[in-house]
Amino acid sequence: MASLRPMIQLTRWRAPAYAPAALRRCFATASDVRNTASAAQQQPHSDNRVKIVEVGPRDGLQNEKKSIPLATKIELIEKLAKTGVSVIEAGSFVSPKWVPQMDNSSEILEHILTNKIPSPVPITYSFLAPNAKGAENATALLKKHSGAYLTEAESFQGVGGKPAVELAVFASATESFSKKNLNCDIATSLERFRDVIQGAKQLGIRARAYISVVLGCPFEGHDVNPHKVAEIATSLLEMGADEISLGDTTGMGTAPRTQELLKCMTAAGIRNEDIAMHFHDTYGQALVNMAISLERGIRTFDSSVGGIGGCPYSPGATGNVATENVVYFLESLGMETGVDLDAMADIGQWISEELGRPNDSAVGKAVLGARSKAG
Ligand code: HMG
Ligand code: MG
């Protein structure tokens, strides 16, 4: 029974005053809703836009055993670009010995830089680059095609028509996972990331930084120290990272642990706008954990179309929470994602068929089912 106590407390929470009205209603009692409904109508919240980072082409595909043709990867990226998402994680400059599926990331970046991919909104294409070698490979292409992508300064001026590019490093919250995933300890990885982040800044592009296993580690269990996560995040922000994506790599995260982690981040002085949440849905807790994160003011979430994916260094971990589920959930709360759910559902079904696996998005399947019934 003791383990249920945090969840019972959760049902008694009151969302803070700055939370969106729809979310406040979720956690309120019926009489709270009656008392606050008219006030909420008078004061609409401007804080209801959520940024979705579509990670399917990288996190979704990296673990697939069968080699996926470059043309399919590019087709996936081009389809996603039409849905209204503003960030697509498109590849990974890592060792092909360890992650062979990402071997053609150079071709993908070059394709993005040399073809005008149609999209209704400006898109940032993100690529993992965890060390000097990865950063050099990405940077060589960016220098070759300088002028083909937007620098941060240009994006701020609203210059249109070109893609923006971002490099992403990935730290670990535990030493065991760091050794497995990065072949070095946390301190060494951070020193490597400093150079990658500085390299990105010199090119005038954004740098993202992941921290993996923040809510549970395949080797150290639930024993992940949230203060350590906050300390690593602070170091990465001080190096110049623009955003910290907190990775629940194993999907072991629960609502109370998500709450505790985000409280620690706030206590360490880290701003909500510098945080993204990256939930894998192994235990089906991703949307619950998202609700907690939303309530605490987080507005950036990573997700993967069709729920595809998994981490090669996290045995048993399934894909990220499906983008279709995330969009449906957020919009049910009255929040805006800018993402076309119908189009996303079609892509989820298409890529699942391409990969020869069942569609892992409940919402995707429901949307398609309802459409075929209506038609
Ligand atoms: P290393 O320290 O050089 O050692 O790389 P290594 O023994 O792993 O390197 C093996 C070979 O790869 C060497 O070549 C290196 O030169 C080469 P060899 O001498 O044998 O011919 N190499 C590279 N080749 C191309 N690009 C590179 C590169 N680096 C080394 N960048 C490193 C350490 C971590 C870079 C390497 O082990 C590696 O790439 N590992 C793969 C890690 C990975 O991709 N993990 C999955 C992504 S992270 C993730 O999924 C979590 C996330 O989604 C968030 C979450 O869910 O929590 C982001
Ligand atoms: Mg991941």
Short mmCIF file of C-alpha atoms and ligand atoms in Angstrom, two decimals:
data_model
loop_
_atom_site.label_atom_id
_atom_site.label_comp_id
_atom_site.label_asym_id
_atom_site.label_seq_id
_atom_site.Cartn_x
_atom_site.Cartn_y
_atom_site.Cartn_z
CA MET A 1 0.00 0.00 0.00
CA ALA A 2 2.87 2.36 0.78
CA SER A 3 3.75 2.60 -2.89
CA LEU A 4 0.25 3.89 -3.71
CA ARG A 5 0.55 6.88 -1.39
CA PRO A 6 2.18 9.28 -3.85
CA MET A 7 -0.54 8.61 -6.44
CA ILE A 8 -3.25 9.30 -3.86
CA GLN A 9 -1.59 12.61 -3.07
CA LEU A 10 -1.49 13.33 -6.80
CA THR A 11 -5.28 13.28 -7.02
CA ARG A 12 -5.39 16.04 -4.38
CA TRP A 13 -3.08 18.36 -6.26
CA ARG A 14 -4.19 21.74 -7.43
CA ALA A 15 -2.51 22.94 -10.60
CA PRO A 16 -0.77 26.28 -10.03
CA ALA A 17 -2.43 29.47 -11.20
CA TYR A 18 -0.23 29.74 -14.29
CA ALA A 19 -1.22 26.27 -15.60
CA PRO A 20 -3.56 26.19 -18.59
CA ALA A 21 -7.22 26.20 -17.69
CA ALA A 22 -7.84 22.80 -19.27
CA LEU A 23 -5.12 21.19 -17.18
CA ARG A 24 -6.29 22.91 -13.99
CA ARG A 25 -9.73 21.44 -14.62
CA CYS A 26 -8.18 17.95 -14.90
CA PHE A 27 -6.87 18.12 -11.36
CA ALA A 28 -9.74 20.06 -9.82
CA THR A 29 -12.90 18.85 -8.12
CA ALA A 30 -16.31 19.48 -9.68
CA SER A 31 -16.99 22.43 -7.36
CA ASP A 32 -13.56 23.92 -8.13
CA VAL A 33 -14.48 23.81 -11.80
CA ARG A 34 -17.84 25.55 -11.21
CA ASN A 35 -16.18 28.25 -9.13
CA THR A 36 -13.32 28.95 -11.52
CA ALA A 37 -14.92 28.38 -14.92
CA SER A 38 -16.09 31.94 -15.43
CA ALA A 39 -12.79 33.40 -14.19
CA ALA A 40 -10.88 31.12 -16.58
CA GLN A 41 -13.05 32.27 -19.48
CA GLN A 42 -12.24 35.88 -18.67
CA GLN A 43 -8.49 35.20 -18.52
CA PRO A 44 -7.41 32.99 -21.40
CA HIS A 45 -3.91 31.52 -20.95
CA SER A 46 -1.34 32.41 -23.57
CA ASP A 47 0.88 29.62 -22.27
CA ASN A 48 -0.89 26.81 -24.10
CA ARG A 49 1.41 26.24 -27.07
CA VAL A 50 3.46 23.06 -26.91
CA LYS A 51 6.51 22.29 -29.05
CA ILE A 52 6.74 18.71 -30.27
CA VAL A 53 10.17 17.40 -31.22
CA GLU A 54 9.60 14.52 -33.64
CA VAL A 55 12.39 12.02 -33.00
CA GLY A 56 11.10 9.13 -35.12
CA PRO A 57 13.70 9.31 -37.92
CA ARG A 58 16.50 9.00 -35.33
CA ASP A 59 15.32 7.45 -32.04
CA GLY A 60 12.59 5.58 -33.89
CA LEU A 61 14.83 3.99 -36.50
CA GLN A 62 18.23 3.65 -34.79
CA ASN A 63 17.42 0.30 -33.20
CA GLU A 64 15.89 -1.39 -36.25
CA LYS A 65 17.94 -4.47 -37.10
CA LYS A 66 17.08 -4.57 -40.82
CA SER A 67 18.82 -1.89 -42.88
CA ILE A 68 16.29 0.77 -43.89
CA PRO A 69 16.88 2.29 -47.34
CA LEU A 70 18.03 5.90 -47.40
CA ALA A 71 15.06 6.73 -49.64
CA THR A 72 12.63 5.51 -46.95
CA LYS A 73 14.34 7.61 -44.28
CA ILE A 74 14.17 10.69 -46.49
CA GLU A 75 10.55 9.97 -47.38
CA LEU A 76 9.74 9.74 -43.65
CA ILE A 77 11.42 13.09 -42.96
CA GLU A 78 9.68 14.76 -45.91
CA LYS A 79 6.27 13.42 -44.87
CA LEU A 80 6.82 14.61 -41.27
CA ALA A 81 7.90 18.05 -42.50
CA LYS A 82 4.39 18.55 -43.95
CA THR A 83 2.57 17.86 -40.65
CA GLY A 84 3.33 21.13 -38.85
CA VAL A 85 6.07 19.85 -36.50
CA SER A 86 8.82 22.42 -36.10
CA VAL A 87 11.68 20.14 -35.02
CA ILE A 88 12.61 16.81 -36.60
CA GLU A 89 15.48 14.73 -35.28
CA ALA A 90 16.78 13.42 -38.56
CA GLY A 91 19.95 11.41 -37.87
CA SER A 92 22.93 10.67 -35.72
CA PHE A 93 26.68 11.13 -36.28
CA VAL A 94 27.77 8.18 -34.16
CA SER A 95 29.93 5.12 -34.71
CA PRO A 96 28.45 2.92 -37.47
CA LYS A 97 30.08 0.02 -35.66
CA TRP A 98 27.64 0.56 -32.77
CA VAL A 99 24.59 1.96 -34.53
CA PRO A 100 24.78 0.85 -38.17
CA GLN A 101 21.27 2.09 -38.92
CA MET A 102 22.41 5.73 -38.60
CA ASP A 103 25.32 5.26 -41.01
CA ASN A 104 23.77 7.38 -43.76
CA SER A 105 23.14 10.46 -41.61
CA SER A 106 25.62 12.46 -43.75
CA GLU A 107 23.49 11.81 -46.83
CA ILE A 108 20.38 12.83 -44.91
CA LEU A 109 21.92 16.10 -43.73
CA GLU A 110 23.20 16.80 -47.24
CA HIS A 111 19.73 16.11 -48.66
CA ILE A 112 18.19 18.55 -46.19
CA LEU A 113 20.78 21.22 -47.05
CA THR A 114 20.48 20.85 -50.81
CA ASN A 115 16.73 20.34 -51.30
CA LYS A 116 13.98 22.66 -50.31
CA ILE A 117 11.75 20.32 -48.28
CA PRO A 118 8.20 21.73 -48.33
CA SER A 119 6.81 22.49 -44.87
CA PRO A 120 4.04 24.73 -43.51
CA VAL A 121 6.32 26.03 -40.72
CA PRO A 122 10.10 26.64 -40.48
CA ILE A 123 11.84 23.43 -39.40
CA THR A 124 14.91 22.75 -37.31
CA TYR A 125 16.57 19.45 -38.22
CA SER A 126 18.45 17.96 -35.30
CA PHE A 127 21.37 15.48 -35.43
CA LEU A 128 23.11 13.68 -32.58
CA ALA A 129 26.89 14.26 -32.41
CA PRO A 130 28.40 12.96 -29.15
CA ASN A 131 32.11 13.49 -29.79
CA ALA A 132 34.69 15.33 -31.87
CA LYS A 133 34.47 12.81 -34.71
CA GLY A 134 30.68 13.12 -34.97
CA ALA A 135 30.84 16.90 -34.74
CA GLU A 136 33.58 17.07 -37.39
CA ASN A 137 31.54 14.95 -39.82
CA ALA A 138 28.46 17.15 -39.34
CA THR A 139 30.44 20.39 -39.38
CA ALA A 140 32.25 19.49 -42.60
CA LEU A 141 28.90 19.26 -44.37
CA LEU A 142 27.58 22.42 -42.77
CA LYS A 143 30.70 24.32 -43.87
CA LYS A 144 30.45 22.85 -47.38
CA HIS A 145 26.88 24.13 -47.60
CA SER A 146 27.27 27.32 -45.56
CA GLY A 147 24.44 29.66 -46.43
CA ALA A 148 22.07 26.70 -46.99
CA TYR A 149 20.85 26.72 -43.40
CA LEU A 150 19.67 29.38 -41.01
CA THR A 151 21.91 30.50 -38.20
CA GLU A 152 20.24 31.35 -34.90
CA ALA A 153 20.70 35.05 -35.59
CA GLU A 154 18.93 34.68 -38.94
CA SER A 155 16.09 32.62 -37.43
CA PHE A 156 15.49 35.34 -34.91
CA GLN A 157 15.20 37.83 -37.77
CA GLY A 158 12.53 35.61 -39.31
CA VAL A 159 14.47 34.83 -42.51
CA GLY A 160 12.42 32.13 -44.21
CA GLY A 161 12.85 29.39 -46.76
CA LYS A 162 15.90 27.64 -45.33
CA PRO A 163 16.06 24.91 -42.71
CA ALA A 164 17.76 25.40 -39.36
CA VAL A 165 20.12 22.70 -38.09
CA GLU A 166 20.91 21.69 -34.52
CA LEU A 167 23.53 19.36 -33.02
CA ALA A 168 22.67 17.26 -29.97
CA VAL A 169 24.91 15.61 -27.39
CA PHE A 170 23.73 12.93 -24.99
CA ALA A 171 24.93 12.58 -21.41
CA SER A 172 23.83 9.94 -18.89
CA ALA A 173 22.53 10.34 -15.36
CA THR A 174 24.34 7.19 -14.18
CA GLU A 175 27.93 6.05 -14.57
CA SER A 176 26.88 2.55 -15.71
CA PHE A 177 24.75 3.84 -18.55
CA SER A 178 27.41 6.39 -19.53
CA LYS A 179 29.97 3.60 -19.93
CA LYS A 180 27.60 1.45 -22.00
CA ASN A 181 26.23 4.24 -24.19
CA LEU A 182 29.24 6.53 -24.46
CA ASN A 183 32.19 4.32 -23.65
CA CYS A 184 33.38 6.79 -20.97
CA ASP A 185 32.44 8.16 -17.56
CA ILE A 186 30.13 11.16 -17.08
CA ALA A 187 32.94 13.67 -16.43
CA THR A 188 34.81 12.65 -19.61
CA SER A 189 31.61 12.80 -21.66
CA LEU A 190 30.92 16.34 -20.43
CA GLU A 191 34.41 17.47 -21.47
CA ARG A 192 33.76 16.04 -24.97
CA PHE A 193 30.38 17.76 -25.15
CA ARG A 194 31.93 21.14 -24.33
CA ASP A 195 33.79 21.04 -27.65
CA VAL A 196 30.73 19.86 -29.60
CA ILE A 197 28.55 22.60 -28.09
CA GLN A 198 31.19 25.26 -28.71
CA GLY A 199 31.57 24.03 -32.29
CA ALA A 200 27.82 24.41 -32.83
CA LYS A 201 27.88 27.91 -31.35
CA GLN A 202 30.77 28.89 -33.65
CA LEU A 203 28.64 27.84 -36.62
CA GLY A 204 25.78 29.88 -35.17
CA ILE A 205 23.48 26.90 -34.69
CA ARG A 206 21.58 25.51 -31.72
CA ALA A 207 22.95 22.83 -29.43
CA ARG A 208 20.63 20.43 -27.64
CA ALA A 209 21.75 18.20 -24.76
CA TYR A 210 20.06 15.01 -23.66
CA ILE A 211 20.46 13.42 -20.28
CA SER A 212 19.50 9.74 -20.45
CA VAL A 213 18.08 7.41 -17.78
CA VAL A 214 16.90 10.32 -15.62
CA LEU A 215 14.01 8.30 -14.15
CA GLY A 216 15.48 4.81 -14.11
CA CYS A 217 18.53 2.98 -15.41
CA PRO A 218 18.68 -0.53 -16.88
CA PHE A 219 21.81 -1.18 -14.79
CA GLU A 220 21.22 0.86 -11.60
CA GLY A 221 17.42 0.54 -11.37
CA HIS A 222 15.37 3.35 -9.84
CA ASP A 223 18.37 4.58 -7.93
CA VAL A 224 18.94 7.67 -10.07
CA ASN A 225 19.73 10.82 -8.13
CA PRO A 226 17.66 13.79 -9.39
CA HIS A 227 20.21 16.20 -7.88
CA LYS A 228 22.86 14.61 -10.08
CA VAL A 229 20.59 15.15 -13.11
CA ALA A 230 20.20 18.83 -12.17
CA GLU A 231 23.97 19.15 -11.72
CA ILE A 232 24.67 17.65 -15.18
CA ALA A 233 21.98 19.85 -16.73
CA THR A 234 23.52 22.94 -15.14
CA SER A 235 26.96 22.05 -16.55
CA LEU A 236 25.51 21.55 -20.03
CA LEU A 237 23.61 24.85 -19.91
CA GLU A 238 26.75 26.63 -18.73
CA MET A 239 28.60 25.18 -21.73
CA GLY A 240 26.01 26.85 -23.96
CA ALA A 241 23.39 24.14 -24.56
CA ASP A 242 20.13 25.75 -25.63
CA GLU A 243 17.87 23.00 -24.34
CA ILE A 244 18.11 20.01 -22.02
CA SER A 245 16.05 17.00 -22.99
CA LEU A 246 15.45 14.78 -19.96
CA GLY A 247 15.33 11.19 -21.21
CA ASP A 248 13.27 8.49 -19.56
CA THR A 249 15.19 6.04 -21.72
CA THR A 250 13.77 2.91 -20.10
CA GLY A 251 10.21 4.22 -19.59
CA MET A 252 10.63 3.43 -15.87
CA GLY A 253 9.46 6.92 -14.89
CA THR A 254 6.37 7.34 -12.74
CA ALA A 255 4.29 10.40 -11.90
CA PRO A 256 5.80 10.97 -8.43
CA ARG A 257 9.35 10.50 -9.71
CA THR A 258 8.74 12.90 -12.61
CA GLN A 259 7.40 15.42 -10.13
CA GLU A 260 10.42 14.99 -7.85
CA LEU A 261 12.87 15.36 -10.74
CA LEU A 262 11.27 18.54 -12.04
CA LYS A 263 11.12 20.02 -8.54
CA CYS A 264 14.86 19.40 -8.29
CA MET A 265 15.46 21.11 -11.63
CA THR A 266 13.50 24.16 -10.47
CA ALA A 267 15.34 24.20 -7.12
CA ALA A 268 18.63 24.17 -9.06
CA GLY A 269 17.50 27.33 -10.91
CA ILE A 270 16.87 25.64 -14.27
CA ARG A 271 14.09 27.31 -16.21
CA ASN A 272 11.17 25.32 -17.60
CA GLU A 273 11.74 26.85 -21.04
CA ASP A 274 15.20 25.22 -21.12
CA ILE A 275 13.75 21.74 -20.52
CA ALA A 276 12.22 19.18 -22.87
CA MET A 277 10.84 15.85 -21.67
CA HIS A 278 11.66 12.69 -23.62
CA PHE A 279 9.47 9.81 -22.49
CA HIS A 280 9.75 6.25 -23.73
CA ASP A 281 6.48 4.39 -23.16
CA THR A 282 7.76 0.99 -22.04
CA TYR A 283 5.45 0.84 -19.00
CA GLY A 284 2.66 2.91 -20.55
CA GLN A 285 3.31 5.84 -18.18
CA ALA A 286 4.41 8.44 -20.72
CA LEU A 287 1.17 10.46 -20.92
CA VAL A 288 0.77 10.47 -17.13
CA ASN A 289 4.33 11.74 -16.82
CA MET A 290 3.61 14.32 -19.50
CA ALA A 291 0.61 15.57 -17.50
CA ILE A 292 2.86 16.09 -14.50
CA SER A 293 5.42 17.89 -16.65
CA LEU A 294 2.76 20.12 -18.21
CA GLU A 295 1.46 21.00 -14.80
CA ARG A 296 4.94 22.05 -13.77
CA GLY A 297 5.15 24.31 -16.83
CA ILE A 298 7.15 22.23 -19.32
CA ARG A 299 6.09 22.97 -22.91
CA THR A 300 8.49 20.89 -25.06
CA PHE A 301 8.06 17.15 -25.56
CA ASP A 302 9.88 14.59 -27.70
CA SER A 303 7.83 11.87 -29.37
CA SER A 304 8.04 9.42 -32.20
CA VAL A 305 5.51 8.84 -34.97
CA GLY A 306 3.85 5.43 -34.61
CA GLY A 307 5.67 5.00 -31.28
CA ILE A 308 8.59 3.50 -33.21
CA GLY A 309 11.96 2.98 -31.60
CA GLY A 310 14.03 1.92 -28.63
CA CYS A 311 17.56 2.41 -27.35
CA PRO A 312 20.29 -0.06 -28.36
CA TYR A 313 21.83 0.27 -24.87
CA SER A 314 18.61 -0.11 -22.89
CA PRO A 315 17.43 -3.73 -23.16
CA GLY A 316 13.66 -4.05 -23.31
CA ALA A 317 12.99 -0.33 -23.75
CA THR A 318 10.30 0.35 -26.34
CA GLY A 319 9.80 3.39 -28.50
CA ASN A 320 9.13 6.94 -27.50
CA VAL A 321 5.57 7.87 -26.70
CA ALA A 322 3.74 8.03 -30.04
CA THR A 323 3.39 11.50 -31.54
CA GLU A 324 -0.25 10.76 -32.44
CA ASN A 325 -1.02 9.97 -28.76
CA VAL A 326 0.76 13.13 -27.64
CA VAL A 327 -1.07 15.40 -30.09
CA TYR A 328 -4.47 13.91 -29.20
CA PHE A 329 -3.75 14.19 -25.47
CA LEU A 330 -2.53 17.78 -25.65
CA GLU A 331 -5.38 18.92 -27.84
CA SER A 332 -7.90 17.27 -25.50
CA LEU A 333 -6.49 19.61 -22.85
CA GLY A 334 -7.08 22.61 -25.11
CA MET A 335 -3.39 23.02 -25.86
CA GLU A 336 -2.02 23.85 -29.30
CA THR A 337 0.56 21.70 -31.07
CA GLY A 338 0.18 22.95 -34.65
CA VAL A 339 0.44 19.30 -35.75
CA ASP A 340 -2.03 17.71 -38.18
CA LEU A 341 -3.15 14.57 -36.32
CA ASP A 342 -4.71 12.95 -39.40
CA ALA A 343 -1.52 13.33 -41.40
CA MET A 344 0.55 12.03 -38.47
CA ALA A 345 -1.71 8.98 -38.15
CA ASP A 346 -1.19 8.19 -41.85
CA ILE A 347 2.59 8.45 -41.46
CA GLY A 348 2.54 6.24 -38.34
CA GLN A 349 0.70 3.53 -40.26
CA TRP A 350 2.93 3.91 -43.32
CA ILE A 351 6.24 3.70 -41.43
CA SER A 352 5.01 0.77 -39.32
CA GLU A 353 4.22 -1.12 -42.52
CA GLU A 354 7.61 -0.16 -43.99
CA LEU A 355 9.30 -1.55 -40.88
CA GLY A 356 7.09 -4.64 -40.88
CA ARG A 357 5.84 -4.06 -37.35
CA PRO A 358 2.41 -3.31 -35.83
CA ASN A 359 1.38 0.32 -35.46
CA ASP A 360 2.19 1.16 -31.82
CA SER A 361 -0.01 4.24 -31.56
CA ALA A 362 -3.45 3.61 -30.05
CA VAL A 363 -4.58 7.05 -31.23
CA GLY A 364 -3.16 6.51 -34.71
CA LYS A 365 -5.10 3.27 -35.07
CA ALA A 366 -8.28 4.84 -33.68
CA VAL A 367 -8.06 7.81 -36.07
CA LEU A 368 -7.58 5.51 -39.05
CA GLY A 369 -10.33 3.16 -37.85
CA ALA A 370 -12.81 6.00 -37.41
CA ARG A 371 -11.94 7.33 -40.85
CA SER A 372 -12.45 4.00 -42.59
CA LYS A 373 -15.80 3.55 -40.77
CA ALA A 374 -16.92 7.02 -41.85
CA GLY A 375 -15.74 6.49 -45.46
P1 HMG B 1 34.80 5.99 -28.96
O1 HMG B 1 35.08 6.50 -27.60
O2 HMG B 1 35.66 6.46 -30.05
O3 HMG B 1 34.95 4.45 -28.81
O4 HMG B 1 33.28 6.32 -29.34
P2 HMG B 1 34.38 3.25 -29.59
O5 HMG B 1 35.19 2.04 -29.24
O6 HMG B 1 32.95 3.13 -29.25
O7 HMG B 1 34.65 3.60 -31.14
C1 HMG B 1 34.56 2.59 -32.07
C2 HMG B 1 34.84 3.05 -33.47
O8 HMG B 1 33.90 4.05 -33.82
C3 HMG B 1 36.20 3.67 -33.73
O9 HMG B 1 36.55 3.30 -35.06
C4 HMG B 1 35.92 5.15 -33.69
O10 HMG B 1 36.83 5.90 -34.47
C5 HMG B 1 34.57 5.21 -34.33
P3 HMG B 1 37.64 2.15 -35.35
O11 HMG B 1 38.92 2.70 -34.83
O12 HMG B 1 37.17 0.95 -34.60
O13 HMG B 1 37.57 2.02 -36.85
N1 HMG B 1 33.79 6.39 -33.94
C6 HMG B 1 32.99 7.05 -34.78
N2 HMG B 1 32.67 6.88 -36.07
C7 HMG B 1 31.80 7.76 -36.62
N3 HMG B 1 31.23 8.77 -35.93
C8 HMG B 1 31.53 8.97 -34.62
C9 HMG B 1 32.44 8.08 -34.01
N4 HMG B 1 32.92 7.99 -32.76
C10 HMG B 1 33.75 6.95 -32.73
N5 HMG B 1 30.96 9.97 -33.96
C11 HMG B 1 30.95 6.79 -29.03
C12 HMG B 1 32.32 6.65 -28.38
C13 HMG B 1 29.94 7.06 -27.96
C14 HMG B 1 30.97 7.96 -29.99
C15 HMG B 1 30.63 5.51 -29.79
O14 HMG B 1 30.73 4.43 -28.89
C16 HMG B 1 29.25 5.55 -30.37
O15 HMG B 1 29.01 6.17 -31.37
N6 HMG B 1 28.29 4.87 -29.71
C17 HMG B 1 26.89 4.89 -30.09
C18 HMG B 1 26.06 5.59 -29.02
C19 HMG B 1 24.63 5.80 -29.49
O16 HMG B 1 24.39 6.19 -30.62
N7 HMG B 1 23.63 5.54 -28.61
C20 HMG B 1 22.25 5.71 -28.95
C21 HMG B 1 21.84 7.16 -29.01
S1 HMG B 1 21.54 7.86 -27.41
C22 HMG B 1 19.88 7.51 -27.11
O17 HMG B 1 19.25 6.83 -27.88
C23 HMG B 1 19.24 8.12 -25.91
C24 HMG B 1 18.35 9.33 -26.28
O18 HMG B 1 17.31 8.95 -27.16
C25 HMG B 1 17.73 9.94 -25.02
C26 HMG B 1 17.03 8.91 -24.14
O19 HMG B 1 16.14 8.19 -24.59
O20 HMG B 1 17.40 8.90 -22.97
C27 HMG B 1 19.16 10.42 -26.95
MG MG B 2 15.40 8.04 -26.56
#
